[in-house]
Short mmCIF file of C-alpha atoms in Angstrom, two decimals:
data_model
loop_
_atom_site.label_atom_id
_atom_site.label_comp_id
_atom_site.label_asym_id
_atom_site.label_seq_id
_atom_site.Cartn_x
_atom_site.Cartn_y
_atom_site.Cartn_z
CA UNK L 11 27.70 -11.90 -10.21
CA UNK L 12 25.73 -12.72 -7.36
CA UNK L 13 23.23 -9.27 -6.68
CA UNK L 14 22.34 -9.76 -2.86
CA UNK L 15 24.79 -11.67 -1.03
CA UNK L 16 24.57 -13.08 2.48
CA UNK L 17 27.00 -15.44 4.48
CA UNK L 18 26.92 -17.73 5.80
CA UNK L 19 24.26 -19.65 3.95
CA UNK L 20 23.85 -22.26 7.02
CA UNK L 21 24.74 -21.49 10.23
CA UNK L 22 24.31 -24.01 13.54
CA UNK L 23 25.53 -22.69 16.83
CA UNK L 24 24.51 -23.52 20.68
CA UNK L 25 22.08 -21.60 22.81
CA UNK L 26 23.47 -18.65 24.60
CA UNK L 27 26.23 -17.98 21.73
CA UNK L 28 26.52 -14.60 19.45
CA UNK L 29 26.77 -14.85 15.80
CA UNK L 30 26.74 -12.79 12.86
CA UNK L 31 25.35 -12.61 9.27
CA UNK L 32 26.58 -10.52 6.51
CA UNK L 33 25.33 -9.01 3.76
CA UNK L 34 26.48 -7.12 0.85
CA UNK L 35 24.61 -6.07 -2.38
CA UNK L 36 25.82 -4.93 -5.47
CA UNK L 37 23.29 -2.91 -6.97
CA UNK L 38 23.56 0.49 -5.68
CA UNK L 39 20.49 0.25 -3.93
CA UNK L 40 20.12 2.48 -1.00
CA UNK L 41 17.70 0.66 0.45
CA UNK L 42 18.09 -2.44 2.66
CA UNK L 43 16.21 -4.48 4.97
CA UNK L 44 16.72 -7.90 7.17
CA UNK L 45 13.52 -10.27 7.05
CA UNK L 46 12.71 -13.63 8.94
CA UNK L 47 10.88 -16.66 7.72
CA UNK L 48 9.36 -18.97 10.26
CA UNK L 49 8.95 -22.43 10.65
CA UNK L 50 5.54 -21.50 8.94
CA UNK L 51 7.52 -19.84 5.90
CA UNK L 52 6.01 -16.25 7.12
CA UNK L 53 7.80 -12.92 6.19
CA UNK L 54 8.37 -10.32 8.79
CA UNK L 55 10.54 -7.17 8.48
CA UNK L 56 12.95 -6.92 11.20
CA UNK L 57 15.10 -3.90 10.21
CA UNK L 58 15.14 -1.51 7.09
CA UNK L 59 18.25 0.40 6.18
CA UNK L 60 18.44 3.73 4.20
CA UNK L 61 22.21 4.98 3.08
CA UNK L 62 23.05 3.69 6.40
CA UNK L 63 20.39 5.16 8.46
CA UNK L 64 17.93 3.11 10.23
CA UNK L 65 14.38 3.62 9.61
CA UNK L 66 12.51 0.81 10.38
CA UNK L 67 12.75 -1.08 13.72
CA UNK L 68 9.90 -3.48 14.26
CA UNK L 69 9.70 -5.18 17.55
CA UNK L 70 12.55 -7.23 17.48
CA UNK L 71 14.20 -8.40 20.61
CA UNK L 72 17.12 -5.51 21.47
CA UNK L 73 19.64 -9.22 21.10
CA UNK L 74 19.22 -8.28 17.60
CA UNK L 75 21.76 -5.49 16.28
CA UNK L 76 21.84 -4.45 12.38
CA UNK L 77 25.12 -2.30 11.43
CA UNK L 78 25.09 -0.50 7.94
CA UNK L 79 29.09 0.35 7.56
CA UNK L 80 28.27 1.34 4.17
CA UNK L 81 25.11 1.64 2.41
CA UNK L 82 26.05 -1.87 0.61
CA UNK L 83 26.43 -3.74 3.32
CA UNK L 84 23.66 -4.70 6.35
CA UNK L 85 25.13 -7.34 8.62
CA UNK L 86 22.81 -8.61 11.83
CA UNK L 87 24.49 -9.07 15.29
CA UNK L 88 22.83 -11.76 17.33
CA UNK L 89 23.76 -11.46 20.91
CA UNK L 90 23.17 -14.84 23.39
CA UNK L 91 21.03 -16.96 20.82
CA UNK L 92 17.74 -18.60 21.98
CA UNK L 93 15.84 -21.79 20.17
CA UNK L 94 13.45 -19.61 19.20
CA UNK L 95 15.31 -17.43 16.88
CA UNK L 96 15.99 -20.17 14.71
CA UNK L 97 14.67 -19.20 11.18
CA UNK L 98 15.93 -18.67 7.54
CA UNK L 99 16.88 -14.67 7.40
CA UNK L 100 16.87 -12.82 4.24
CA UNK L 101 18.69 -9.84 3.40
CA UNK L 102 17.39 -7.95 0.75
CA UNK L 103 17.66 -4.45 -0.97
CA UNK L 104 15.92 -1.96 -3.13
CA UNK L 105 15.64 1.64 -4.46
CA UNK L 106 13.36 3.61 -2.40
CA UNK L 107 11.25 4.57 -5.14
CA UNK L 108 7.48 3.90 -6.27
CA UNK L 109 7.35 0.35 -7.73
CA UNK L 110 10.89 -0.39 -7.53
CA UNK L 111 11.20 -4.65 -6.69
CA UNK L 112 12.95 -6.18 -3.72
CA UNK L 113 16.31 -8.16 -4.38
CA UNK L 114 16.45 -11.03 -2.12
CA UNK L 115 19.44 -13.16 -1.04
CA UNK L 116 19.45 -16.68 -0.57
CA UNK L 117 18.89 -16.37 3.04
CA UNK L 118 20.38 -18.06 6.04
CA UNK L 119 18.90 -20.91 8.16
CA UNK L 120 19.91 -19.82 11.52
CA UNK L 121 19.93 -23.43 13.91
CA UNK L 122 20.08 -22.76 17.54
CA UNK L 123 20.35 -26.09 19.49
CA UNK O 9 0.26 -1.22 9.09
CA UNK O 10 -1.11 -2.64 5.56
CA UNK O 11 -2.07 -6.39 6.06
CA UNK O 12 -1.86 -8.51 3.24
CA UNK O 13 -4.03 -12.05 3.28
CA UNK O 14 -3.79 -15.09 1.10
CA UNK O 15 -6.48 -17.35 1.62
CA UNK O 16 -5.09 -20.84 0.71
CA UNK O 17 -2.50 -21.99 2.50
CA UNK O 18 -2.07 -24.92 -0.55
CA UNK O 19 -2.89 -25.46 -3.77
CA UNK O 20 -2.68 -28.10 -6.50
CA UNK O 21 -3.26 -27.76 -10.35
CA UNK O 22 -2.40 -30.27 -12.94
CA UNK O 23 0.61 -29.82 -15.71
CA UNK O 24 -0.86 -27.88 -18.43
CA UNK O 25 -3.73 -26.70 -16.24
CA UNK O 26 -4.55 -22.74 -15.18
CA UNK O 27 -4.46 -21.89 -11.56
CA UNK O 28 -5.43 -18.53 -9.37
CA UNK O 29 -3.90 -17.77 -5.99
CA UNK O 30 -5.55 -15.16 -4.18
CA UNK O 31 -4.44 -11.89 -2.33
CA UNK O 32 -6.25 -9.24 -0.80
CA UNK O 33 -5.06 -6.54 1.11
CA UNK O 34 -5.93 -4.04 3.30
CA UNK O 35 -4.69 -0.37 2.78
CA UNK O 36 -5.83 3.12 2.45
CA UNK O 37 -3.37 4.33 0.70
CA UNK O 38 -3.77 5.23 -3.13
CA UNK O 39 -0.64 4.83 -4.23
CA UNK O 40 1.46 1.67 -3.90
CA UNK O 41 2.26 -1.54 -5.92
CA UNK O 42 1.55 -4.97 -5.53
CA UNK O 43 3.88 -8.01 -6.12
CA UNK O 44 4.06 -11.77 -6.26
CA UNK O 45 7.20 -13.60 -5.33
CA UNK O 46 7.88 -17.32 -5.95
CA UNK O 47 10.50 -19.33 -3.58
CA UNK O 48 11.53 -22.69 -4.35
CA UNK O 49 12.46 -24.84 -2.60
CA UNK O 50 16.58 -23.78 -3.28
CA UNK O 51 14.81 -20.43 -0.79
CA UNK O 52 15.45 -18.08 -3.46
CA UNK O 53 12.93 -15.26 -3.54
CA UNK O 54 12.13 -14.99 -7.07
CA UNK O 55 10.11 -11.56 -8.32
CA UNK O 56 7.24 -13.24 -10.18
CA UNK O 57 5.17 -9.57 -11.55
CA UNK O 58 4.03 -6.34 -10.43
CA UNK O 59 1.25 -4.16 -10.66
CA UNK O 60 1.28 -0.52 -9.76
CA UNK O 61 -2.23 0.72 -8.49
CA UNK O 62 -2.62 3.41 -10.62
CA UNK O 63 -2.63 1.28 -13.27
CA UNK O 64 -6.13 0.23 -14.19
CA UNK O 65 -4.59 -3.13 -16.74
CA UNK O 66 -3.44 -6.23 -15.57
CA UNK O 67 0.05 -7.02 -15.35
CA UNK O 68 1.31 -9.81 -18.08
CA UNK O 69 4.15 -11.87 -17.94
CA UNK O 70 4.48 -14.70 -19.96
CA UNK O 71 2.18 -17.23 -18.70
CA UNK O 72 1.61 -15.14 -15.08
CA UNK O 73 -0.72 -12.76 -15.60
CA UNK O 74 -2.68 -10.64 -12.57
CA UNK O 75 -6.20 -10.06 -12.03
CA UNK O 76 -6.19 -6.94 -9.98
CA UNK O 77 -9.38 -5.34 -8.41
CA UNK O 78 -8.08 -1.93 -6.71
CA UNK O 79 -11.51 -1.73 -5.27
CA UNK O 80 -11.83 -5.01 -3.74
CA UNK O 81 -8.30 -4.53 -2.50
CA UNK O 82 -7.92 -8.03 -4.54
CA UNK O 83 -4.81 -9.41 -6.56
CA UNK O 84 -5.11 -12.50 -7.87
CA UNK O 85 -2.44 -14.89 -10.03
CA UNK O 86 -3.02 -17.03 -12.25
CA UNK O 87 -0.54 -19.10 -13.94
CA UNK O 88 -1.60 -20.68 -17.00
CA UNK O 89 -0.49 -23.76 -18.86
CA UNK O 90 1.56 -24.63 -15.44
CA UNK O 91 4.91 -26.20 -15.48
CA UNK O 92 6.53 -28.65 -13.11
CA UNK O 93 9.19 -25.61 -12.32
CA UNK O 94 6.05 -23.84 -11.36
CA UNK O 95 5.97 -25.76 -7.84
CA UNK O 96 6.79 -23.29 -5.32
CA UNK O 97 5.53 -21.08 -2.29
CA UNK O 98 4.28 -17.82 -3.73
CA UNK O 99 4.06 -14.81 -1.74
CA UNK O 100 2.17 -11.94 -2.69
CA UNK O 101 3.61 -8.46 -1.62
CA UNK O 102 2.45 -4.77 -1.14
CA UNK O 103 4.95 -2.18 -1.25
CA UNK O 104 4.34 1.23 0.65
CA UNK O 105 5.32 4.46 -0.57
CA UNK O 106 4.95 5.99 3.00
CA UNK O 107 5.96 3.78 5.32
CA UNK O 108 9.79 3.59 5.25
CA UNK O 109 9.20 1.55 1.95
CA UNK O 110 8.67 -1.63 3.60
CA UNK O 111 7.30 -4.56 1.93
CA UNK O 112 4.46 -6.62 3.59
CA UNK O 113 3.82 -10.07 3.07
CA UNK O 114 1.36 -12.33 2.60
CA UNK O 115 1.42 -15.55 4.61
CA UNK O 116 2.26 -18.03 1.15
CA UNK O 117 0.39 -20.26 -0.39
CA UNK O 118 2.49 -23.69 -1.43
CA UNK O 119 1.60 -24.84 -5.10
CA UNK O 120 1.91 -28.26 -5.94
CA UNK O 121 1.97 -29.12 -9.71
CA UNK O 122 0.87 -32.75 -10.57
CA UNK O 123 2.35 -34.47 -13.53
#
């Protein structure tokens, strides 16, 4: 059973469109964030989730939309894609205690063209 | 917000060799842990060991071990007797109790292991 699960794994879609990525974790965490990976493989937060309540927003273009349904699922909204948002972005989740790990999924590469 | 710095961008050790990556941080908070990820290349973020702060003893895992200096705001891996799996990008990680929880990242350093 998969922990942290995001689709789609690949996703390659024209400039200007809106897409979406899912994600949905298994673990009870309550806890859940969206990262993005550059061309240069670095890791920035984006969003962070808490039973469905945002708490972190980091300066992220407002084209960018996270919606927490329930507190297992954290799906990203992408509104009228631009070349530069392509990336590989990972969903992950954890308990929001001292020491507890991040669960990662196996991100998506976003493609703009 | 906490930075978190790894020096070399690449490194190379032979099969059966030792190697250190390098991690330093910059906090002042007391309480927090430290972590170091691995991602292959399949992009899977793999949880390599922690180390909680309070802790004054290394973390051991097998044949990943930490050298952690709470002082120097240092964490260093080493990964002994390295395997060809071993290749990978490995991202070292602060986690902080305060702020929202968050994880910060280090920029990765890429690990090639030589046959």
């Amino acid at each position: 059973d998969t922990a942290v699960s995001q689709t789609p794994k690949y996703l390659v879609t024209q400039m200007g469109n809106d897409k979406s990525i899912k994600c949905e974790q298994n673990l009870g965490h309550d806890t859940m964030y969206w990262y993005k990976q550059d061309s240069k493989k670095f890791l920035k937060i984006m969003f962070s989730y808490n039973n469905k309540e945002l708490i972190i927003n980091e300066t992220v273009p407002n084209r960018f939309s996270p919606k927490s349904p329930d507190k297992a699922h954290l799906n990203l909204h992408i509104n009228s894609l631009e070349l530069g948002d392509s990336a590989v972005y990972f969903c992950a989740s954890s308990l929001p205690v001292r020491g507890a790990e991040a669960f990662f999924g196996q991100g998506t590469r976003l493609t703009v063209v | 917000a906490q930075t978190v710095t790894q020096s070399q961008p690449e490194m190379s050790v032979q099969e059966a060799e030792t190697v250190t990556l390098s991690c330093t941080y910059d906090t002042s908070e007391s309480d927090y842990y430290l972590f170091w990820y691995k991602q292959p290349p399949s992009r899977q973020m793999i949880l390599v060991i922690r180390q909680e702060a309070y802790k004054q003893q290394n973390a051991t895992e097998n044949r990943f071990s930490v050298n952690f200096q709470k002082a120097a705001k240092s964490f260093s891996l080493k990964i002994s007797d390295s395997q060809l799996g071993d290749a990978a990008m490995y991202f070292c990680a602060y986690r902080s109790r305060y702020t929202g929880n968050q994880f910060y990242f280090g920029t990765g350093t890429s690990l090639t292991v030589i046959p």
